PDB file of C-alpha atoms in Angstrom:
ATOM      1  CA  MET P  29       0.441  -0.009   0.092  1.00  0.00           C
ATOM      2  CA  ALA P  30       1.024   3.643   0.144  1.00  0.00           C
ATOM      3  CA  LYS P  31       2.488   6.275   1.903  1.00  0.00           C
ATOM      4  CA  ILE P  32       0.249   9.006   2.139  1.00  0.00           C
ATOM      5  CA  LEU P  33       0.676  12.627   3.588  1.00  0.00           C
ATOM      6  CA  ALA P  34      -3.028  14.034   4.628  1.00  0.00           C
ATOM      7  CA  VAL P  35      -2.926  17.394   5.226  1.00  0.00           C
ATOM      8  CA  ASP P  36      -5.356  19.608   7.237  1.00  0.00           C
ATOM      9  CA  ASP P  37      -6.095  22.539   9.563  1.00  0.00           C
ATOM     10  CA  ASP P  38      -8.785  20.656  11.440  1.00  0.00           C
ATOM     11  CA  LYS P  39      -6.874  18.049  13.581  1.00  0.00           C
ATOM     12  CA  THR P  40     -10.722  15.918  14.094  1.00  0.00           C
ATOM     13  CA  LEU P  41     -10.794  15.591  10.202  1.00  0.00           C
ATOM     14  CA  LEU P  42      -7.020  14.734  10.294  1.00  0.00           C
ATOM     15  CA  ARG P  43      -7.500  11.933  12.634  1.00  0.00           C
ATOM     16  CA  PHE P  44     -10.401  10.408  11.067  1.00  0.00           C
ATOM     17  CA  VAL P  45      -8.891  10.292   7.499  1.00  0.00           C
ATOM     18  CA  SER P  46      -5.513   9.094   9.059  1.00  0.00           C
ATOM     19  CA  ASP P  47      -7.684   6.401  11.184  1.00  0.00           C
ATOM     20  CA  TYR P  48      -8.906   5.019   8.064  1.00  0.00           C
ATOM     21  CA  LEU P  49      -6.529   5.249   5.490  1.00  0.00           C
ATOM     22  CA  GLU P  50      -4.069   3.310   7.648  1.00  0.00           C
ATOM     23  CA  GLY P  51      -7.346   0.552   8.704  1.00  0.00           C
ATOM     24  CA  GLU P  52      -7.311   0.027   4.162  1.00  0.00           C
ATOM     25  CA  GLY P  53      -2.923  -0.527   4.575  1.00  0.00           C
ATOM     26  CA  HIS P  54      -2.022   2.555   4.473  1.00  0.00           C
ATOM     27  CA  HIS P  55       0.766   4.468   6.125  1.00  0.00           C
ATOM     28  CA  VAL P  56      -0.026   7.668   7.059  1.00  0.00           C
ATOM     29  CA  VAL P  57       1.951  10.786   7.947  1.00  0.00           C
ATOM     30  CA  SER P  58       0.635  14.005   9.117  1.00  0.00           C
ATOM     31  CA  ALA P  59       0.384  17.673   9.380  1.00  0.00           C
ATOM     32  CA  ASP P  60      -1.793  20.403  10.046  1.00  0.00           C
ATOM     33  CA  ARG P  61      -0.333  23.165   8.300  1.00  0.00           C
ATOM     34  CA  GLY P  62       1.322  24.245   5.508  1.00  0.00           C
ATOM     35  CA  THR P  63       5.306  24.673   6.650  1.00  0.00           C
ATOM     36  CA  LYS P  64       4.841  21.816   8.029  1.00  0.00           C
ATOM     37  CA  ALA P  65       3.732  20.011   5.505  1.00  0.00           C
ATOM     38  CA  LEU P  66       6.441  20.717   3.133  1.00  0.00           C
ATOM     39  CA  LYS P  67       9.735  19.494   5.861  1.00  0.00           C
ATOM     40  CA  GLU P  68       7.283  16.295   5.717  1.00  0.00           C
ATOM     41  CA  PHE P  69       7.161  15.960   2.396  1.00  0.00           C
ATOM     42  CA  PHE P  70      10.949  16.067   1.918  1.00  0.00           C
ATOM     43  CA  ARG P  71      11.548  14.020   4.840  1.00  0.00           C
ATOM     44  CA  GLU P  72       9.298  11.084   4.148  1.00  0.00           C
ATOM     45  CA  ARG P  73       8.843  11.103   0.274  1.00  0.00           C
ATOM     46  CA  PRO P  74       5.229  10.205   0.215  1.00  0.00           C
ATOM     47  CA  ASP P  75       3.973   8.479  -2.794  1.00  0.00           C
ATOM     48  CA  LEU P  76       0.616  10.671  -2.773  1.00  0.00           C
ATOM     49  CA  VAL P  77      -0.576  13.606  -0.988  1.00  0.00           C
ATOM     50  CA  ILE P  78      -3.754  14.836   0.655  1.00  0.00           C
ATOM     51  CA  LEU P  79      -4.106  18.821   0.843  1.00  0.00           C
ATOM     52  CA  ASP P  80      -6.352  20.771   1.540  1.00  0.00           C
ATOM     53  CA  VAL P  81      -6.458  24.107   0.306  1.00  0.00           C
ATOM     54  CA  MET P  82      -7.903  25.972   2.849  1.00  0.00           C
ATOM     55  CA  MET P  83      -5.617  26.773   5.741  1.00  0.00           C
ATOM     56  CA  PRO P  84      -3.921  29.162   7.604  1.00  0.00           C
ATOM     57  CA  GLY P  85      -0.578  30.782   7.016  1.00  0.00           C
ATOM     58  CA  MET P  86       0.816  28.983   3.798  1.00  0.00           C
ATOM     59  CA  ASP P  87      -2.500  27.644   2.575  1.00  0.00           C
ATOM     60  CA  GLY P  88      -2.899  24.717   0.046  1.00  0.00           C
ATOM     61  CA  TRP P  89      -2.220  26.633  -3.120  1.00  0.00           C
ATOM     62  CA  GLU P  90       1.277  27.184  -1.708  1.00  0.00           C
ATOM     63  CA  VAL P  91       1.497  23.678  -0.243  1.00  0.00           C
ATOM     64  CA  CYS P  92       1.221  22.688  -4.007  1.00  0.00           C
ATOM     65  CA  ALA P  93       3.111  24.442  -6.136  1.00  0.00           C
ATOM     66  CA  ARG P  94       6.221  24.374  -3.921  1.00  0.00           C
ATOM     67  CA  VAL P  95       6.070  20.296  -4.053  1.00  0.00           C
ATOM     68  CA  ARG P  96       5.022  20.495  -7.528  1.00  0.00           C
ATOM     69  CA  GLU P  97       8.693  22.689  -8.352  1.00  0.00           C
ATOM     70  CA  LEU P  98      10.446  19.304  -7.455  1.00  0.00           C
ATOM     71  CA  ALA P  99       8.065  16.462  -7.731  1.00  0.00           C
ATOM     72  CA  GLU P 100       5.259  14.693  -9.692  1.00  0.00           C
ATOM     73  CA  THR P 101       3.732  13.184  -6.768  1.00  0.00           C
ATOM     74  CA  PRO P 102      -0.006  12.626  -6.630  1.00  0.00           C
ATOM     75  CA  ILE P 103      -1.833  15.998  -5.260  1.00  0.00           C
ATOM     76  CA  ILE P 104      -6.044  15.245  -4.106  1.00  0.00           C
ATOM     77  CA  MET P 105      -7.070  18.390  -3.025  1.00  0.00           C
ATOM     78  CA  LEU P 106      -9.851  19.292  -0.205  1.00  0.00           C
ATOM     79  CA  THR P 107     -11.542  22.122  -1.025  1.00  0.00           C
ATOM     80  CA  ALA P 108     -15.202  23.492   0.076  1.00  0.00           C
ATOM     81  CA  LYS P 109     -14.382  25.995  -2.973  1.00  0.00           C
ATOM     82  CA  THR P 110     -16.389  24.691  -6.071  1.00  0.00           C
ATOM     83  CA  SER P 111     -15.715  27.652  -8.480  1.00  0.00           C
ATOM     84  CA  GLU P 112     -13.856  27.387 -12.125  1.00  0.00           C
ATOM     85  CA  ALA P 113     -11.547  29.442 -10.825  1.00  0.00           C
ATOM     86  CA  ASP P 114     -10.155  27.577  -8.325  1.00  0.00           C
ATOM     87  CA  LYS P 115     -10.759  24.377 -10.828  1.00  0.00           C
ATOM     88  CA  LEU P 116      -8.563  25.882 -13.011  1.00  0.00           C
ATOM     89  CA  ARG P 117      -6.008  27.424 -10.293  1.00  0.00           C
ATOM     90  CA  GLY P 118      -4.808  24.013  -9.572  1.00  0.00           C
ATOM     91  CA  PHE P 119      -5.418  21.960 -12.760  1.00  0.00           C
ATOM     92  CA  LYS P 120      -2.615  25.157 -13.246  1.00  0.00           C
ATOM     93  CA  LEU P 121      -0.592  24.021 -10.548  1.00  0.00           C
ATOM     94  CA  GLY P 122      -0.814  20.438 -11.112  1.00  0.00           C
ATOM     95  CA  VAL P 123      -3.372  18.861  -8.553  1.00  0.00           C
ATOM     96  CA  ASP P 124      -4.077  15.253  -9.825  1.00  0.00           C
ATOM     97  CA  ASP P 125      -7.968  15.242  -8.164  1.00  0.00           C
ATOM     98  CA  TYR P 126     -10.145  17.282  -5.900  1.00  0.00           C
ATOM     99  CA  ILE P 127     -12.401  15.956  -3.256  1.00  0.00           C
ATOM    100  CA  THR P 128     -15.119  19.071  -2.539  1.00  0.00           C
ATOM    101  CA  LYS P 129     -16.165  18.797   1.766  1.00  0.00           C
ATOM    102  CA  PRO P 130     -17.940  17.583   2.887  1.00  0.00           C
ATOM    103  CA  PHE P 131     -17.238  14.006   1.522  1.00  0.00           C
ATOM    104  CA  SER P 132     -17.125  10.447   2.459  1.00  0.00           C
ATOM    105  CA  LEU P 133     -13.900   8.268   4.033  1.00  0.00           C
ATOM    106  CA  ALA P 134     -14.923   5.296   1.278  1.00  0.00           C
ATOM    107  CA  GLU P 135     -14.938   7.837  -1.467  1.00  0.00           C
ATOM    108  CA  LEU P 136     -11.573   9.607  -0.628  1.00  0.00           C
ATOM    109  CA  ALA P 137      -9.731   5.872   0.221  1.00  0.00           C
ATOM    110  CA  ALA P 138     -11.934   5.535  -3.879  1.00  0.00           C
ATOM    111  CA  ARG P 139     -10.281   8.447  -5.049  1.00  0.00           C
ATOM    112  CA  ILE P 140      -6.778   7.603  -3.780  1.00  0.00           C
ATOM    113  CA  LYS P 141      -6.931   3.952  -5.312  1.00  0.00           C
ATOM    114  CA  ALA P 142      -7.949   5.425  -8.828  1.00  0.00           C
ATOM    115  CA  VAL P 143      -5.229   8.137  -8.167  1.00  0.00           C
ATOM    116  CA  LEU P 144      -2.115   6.027  -7.448  1.00  0.00           C
ATOM    117  CA  ALA P 145      -3.679   3.355 -10.020  1.00  0.00           C
ATOM    118  CA  ARG P 146      -3.308   6.129 -12.816  1.00  0.00           C
ATOM    119  CA  SER P 147       0.697   7.488 -11.551  1.00  0.00           C
ATOM    120  CA  GLY P 148       1.875   3.955 -11.322  1.00  0.00           C
ATOM    121  CA  SER P 149       0.592   3.347 -15.012  1.00  0.00           C
ATOM    122  CA  GLN P 150       2.596   5.440 -16.286  1.00  0.00           C
ATOM    123  CA  GLU P 151       5.491   4.644 -14.613  1.00  0.00           C
ATOM    124  CA  GLN P 152       5.368   1.086 -15.914  1.00  0.00           C
ATOM    125  CA  GLY P 153       4.473   2.138 -18.853  1.00  0.00           C
ATOM    126  CA  GLU P 154       6.675   1.903 -22.643  1.00  0.00           C
ATOM    127  CA  LYS P 155       9.753   3.654 -21.397  1.00  0.00           C
ATOM    128  CA  GLN P 156      10.663   5.783 -25.305  1.00  0.00           C
ATOM    129  CA  VAL P 157      11.112   8.856 -27.025  1.00  0.00           C
ATOM    130  CA  HIS P 158       8.439   9.827 -29.504  1.00  0.00           C
ATOM    131  CA  ARG P 159       9.458  12.313 -32.111  1.00  0.00           C
ATOM    132  CA  LEU P 160       7.189  15.183 -34.377  1.00  0.00           C
ATOM    133  CA  GLY P 161       8.803  16.631 -36.422  1.00  0.00           C
ATOM    134  CA  PRO P 162      10.463  19.338 -33.529  1.00  0.00           C
ATOM    135  CA  LEU P 163       8.262  18.188 -30.785  1.00  0.00           C
ATOM    136  CA  GLU P 164       9.730  15.196 -28.878  1.00  0.00           C
ATOM    137  CA  VAL P 165       8.188  13.847 -25.923  1.00  0.00           C
ATOM    138  CA  ASP P 166      10.615  11.682 -24.265  1.00  0.00           C
ATOM    139  CA  THR P 167       8.578   8.904 -20.740  1.00  0.00           C
ATOM    140  CA  ARG P 168      11.988   8.100 -19.661  1.00  0.00           C
ATOM    141  CA  ARG P 169      12.518  11.000 -18.486  1.00  0.00           C
ATOM    142  CA  ARG P 170       9.360  12.658 -18.231  1.00  0.00           C
ATOM    143  CA  GLU P 171      10.448  15.677 -20.647  1.00  0.00           C
ATOM    144  CA  ALA P 172       9.518  17.307 -23.389  1.00  0.00           C
ATOM    145  CA  SER P 173      11.039  19.761 -25.986  1.00  0.00           C
ATOM    146  CA  LEU P 174       9.512  22.256 -29.456  1.00  0.00           C
ATOM    147  CA  HIS P 175      12.895  22.986 -31.815  1.00  0.00           C
ATOM    148  CA  GLY P 176      15.518  21.364 -29.049  1.00  0.00           C
ATOM    149  CA  ARG P 177      13.847  23.683 -25.893  1.00  0.00           C
ATOM    150  CA  LEU P 178      13.147  21.945 -22.882  1.00  0.00           C
ATOM    151  CA  LEU P 179       9.292  22.596 -22.306  1.00  0.00           C
ATOM    152  CA  THR P 180       7.736  23.195 -18.824  1.00  0.00           C
ATOM    153  CA  LEU P 181       4.988  21.492 -18.344  1.00  0.00           C
ATOM    154  CA  THR P 182       2.834  20.446 -14.967  1.00  0.00           C
ATOM    155  CA  PRO P 183       2.550  16.551 -14.659  1.00  0.00           C
ATOM    156  CA  THR P 184      -0.810  16.569 -15.855  1.00  0.00           C
ATOM    157  CA  GLU P 185       0.242  18.652 -18.934  1.00  0.00           C
ATOM    158  CA  PHE P 186       2.935  15.755 -19.430  1.00  0.00           C
ATOM    159  CA  ARG P 187       0.708  12.900 -19.104  1.00  0.00           C
ATOM    160  CA  LEU P 188      -1.619  14.262 -21.454  1.00  0.00           C
ATOM    161  CA  LEU P 189       0.916  15.570 -24.461  1.00  0.00           C
ATOM    162  CA  ALA P 190       2.485  11.372 -24.286  1.00  0.00           C
ATOM    163  CA  LEU P 191      -0.891  10.078 -24.645  1.00  0.00           C
ATOM    164  CA  LEU P 192      -1.448  12.197 -27.982  1.00  0.00           C
ATOM    165  CA  ALA P 193       1.627  11.555 -28.560  1.00  0.00           C
ATOM    166  CA  SER P 194       2.081   7.628 -28.814  1.00  0.00           C
ATOM    167  CA  ARG P 195      -0.651   7.660 -31.010  1.00  0.00           C
ATOM    168  CA  PRO P 196       0.866  10.546 -33.767  1.00  0.00           C
ATOM    169  CA  GLY P 197      -1.507  11.124 -36.168  1.00  0.00           C
ATOM    170  CA  GLU P 198      -4.424   9.703 -35.095  1.00  0.00           C
ATOM    171  CA  ALA P 199      -7.110  10.945 -33.404  1.00  0.00           C
ATOM    172  CA  VAL P 200      -8.331  10.011 -29.824  1.00  0.00           C
ATOM    173  CA  SER P 201     -11.534  10.041 -28.468  1.00  0.00           C
ATOM    174  CA  GLN P 202     -12.439  12.499 -25.188  1.00  0.00           C
ATOM    175  CA  GLN P 203     -13.562  10.105 -23.667  1.00  0.00           C
ATOM    176  CA  GLU P 204     -10.301   8.047 -23.835  1.00  0.00           C
ATOM    177  CA  LEU P 205      -7.979  11.256 -23.065  1.00  0.00           C
ATOM    178  CA  VAL P 206     -10.001  11.767 -19.973  1.00  0.00           C
ATOM    179  CA  GLY P 207      -9.789   8.113 -19.015  1.00  0.00           C
ATOM    180  CA  GLU P 208      -6.396   7.770 -18.826  1.00  0.00           C
ATOM    181  CA  VAL P 209      -5.624  11.081 -17.723  1.00  0.00           C
ATOM    182  CA  TRP P 210      -7.668  11.351 -14.784  1.00  0.00           C
ATOM    183  CA  GLY P 211     -10.042   8.448 -14.683  1.00  0.00           C
ATOM    184  CA  GLN P 212     -13.314   7.361 -16.225  1.00  0.00           C
ATOM    185  CA  GLU P 213     -14.531   8.791 -12.122  1.00  0.00           C
ATOM    186  CA  ARG P 214     -13.613  11.714 -12.570  1.00  0.00           C
ATOM    187  CA  GLN P 215     -16.309  14.603 -13.086  1.00  0.00           C
ATOM    188  CA  GLN P 216     -16.873  16.589 -15.271  1.00  0.00           C
ATOM    189  CA  GLY P 217     -13.500  15.619 -17.030  1.00  0.00           C
ATOM    190  CA  GLY P 218     -14.635  16.953 -20.510  1.00  0.00           C
ATOM    191  CA  SER P 219     -13.757  20.884 -19.103  1.00  0.00           C
ATOM    192  CA  ALA P 220     -10.775  19.394 -17.334  1.00  0.00           C
ATOM    193  CA  LEU P 221      -9.794  18.093 -21.631  1.00  0.00           C
ATOM    194  CA  ARG P 222     -10.502  21.250 -22.686  1.00  0.00           C
ATOM    195  CA  ARG P 223      -8.740  24.138 -20.156  1.00  0.00           C
ATOM    196  CA  TYR P 224      -5.428  21.627 -20.189  1.00  0.00           C
ATOM    197  CA  ILE P 225      -5.654  21.320 -24.220  1.00  0.00           C
ATOM    198  CA  TRP P 226      -5.772  25.147 -23.878  1.00  0.00           C
ATOM    199  CA  PHE P 227      -3.149  25.543 -22.026  1.00  0.00           C
ATOM    200  CA  LEU P 228      -0.557  22.961 -24.139  1.00  0.00           C
ATOM    201  CA  ARG P 229      -1.496  25.466 -26.623  1.00  0.00           C
ATOM    202  CA  GLN P 230      -0.536  27.817 -25.248  1.00  0.00           C
ATOM    203  CA  LYS P 231       3.268  26.295 -25.002  1.00  0.00           C
ATOM    204  CA  ILE P 232       3.902  23.625 -28.598  1.00  0.00           C
ATOM    205  CA  GLU P 233       1.557  26.066 -30.705  1.00  0.00           C
ATOM    206  CA  THR P 234       3.100  29.115 -33.007  1.00  0.00           C
ATOM    207  CA  ASP P 235      -0.392  30.658 -33.152  1.00  0.00           C
ATOM    208  CA  PRO P 236      -3.404  28.556 -29.931  1.00  0.00           C
ATOM    209  CA  GLU P 237      -5.769  30.466 -31.986  1.00  0.00           C
ATOM    210  CA  HIS P 238      -5.327  28.775 -34.444  1.00  0.00           C
ATOM    211  CA  PRO P 239      -4.108  25.139 -34.074  1.00  0.00           C
ATOM    212  CA  ALA P 240      -2.044  23.451 -36.145  1.00  0.00           C
ATOM    213  CA  ARG P 241       0.264  20.769 -34.474  1.00  0.00           C
ATOM    214  CA  LEU P 242      -2.185  19.888 -31.384  1.00  0.00           C
ATOM    215  CA  VAL P 243      -5.555  19.819 -33.662  1.00  0.00           C
ATOM    216  CA  THR P 244      -9.520  19.390 -32.453  1.00  0.00           C
ATOM    217  CA  VAL P 245     -11.702  16.583 -33.964  1.00  0.00           C
ATOM    218  CA  ARG P 246     -14.971  17.725 -34.112  1.00  0.00           C
ATOM    219  CA  GLY P 247     -17.079  15.493 -31.714  1.00  0.00           C
ATOM    220  CA  TYR P 248     -14.638  13.710 -31.043  1.00  0.00           C
ATOM    221  CA  GLY P 249     -11.594  14.157 -29.755  1.00  0.00           C
ATOM    222  CA  TYR P 250      -7.824  15.433 -30.558  1.00  0.00           C
ATOM    223  CA  ARG P 251      -5.377  14.967 -32.819  1.00  0.00           C
ATOM    224  CA  LEU P 252      -1.567  15.768 -32.156  1.00  0.00           C
ATOM    225  CA  GLU P 253       0.326  16.058 -36.237  1.00  0.00           C
ATOM    226  CA  GLN P 254       3.545  14.570 -36.987  1.00  0.00           C
ATOM    227  CA  THR P 255       4.605  17.457 -38.545  1.00  0.00           C
TER     228      THR P 255
END
């Protein structure tokens, strides 16, 4: 099972989460504030982080940003916020999943299982380099470059780009992309996919408003061109 870092300033909730997940066989390390969470993260190197957004001092957004500077560890955000702006902010930082409070512990355990499964399948996948004209995607090094310049991608952006690059010139359905990158249980997966397609186009297209490399297949999905 996994080593999990659970972060929330609600100590009662933190205790319930820790007890439940340990009952599921996980090893749980907890922190009740952002600064402590970062110390525990770099000391324990967990397999997954459960991170509350609203905390005094250093909030969950800042903790997430600092973790993402050095690691691709899966992150599930706990939040009472449900606005599109908040979700967009999290996606930009590389959040893997959201759970809105209040939530059931069984749902949290199921989300953890799904996120870890997706992360593991990426690590165990075939290691190779995909070259599509000036775009190169190296799944072994988890890097992508365009015209020889390294792209700055979040883990989710990279997963999406790597999946499309593994099938150059082929139309991949929205349903398949959402399922492979986020999991079929993801609510509003289509809107998340559209956001990330937009993010990627800002980084790989000469003119993101008129994409020539990452194109839309109307009514179906997307295609990464080989040129």
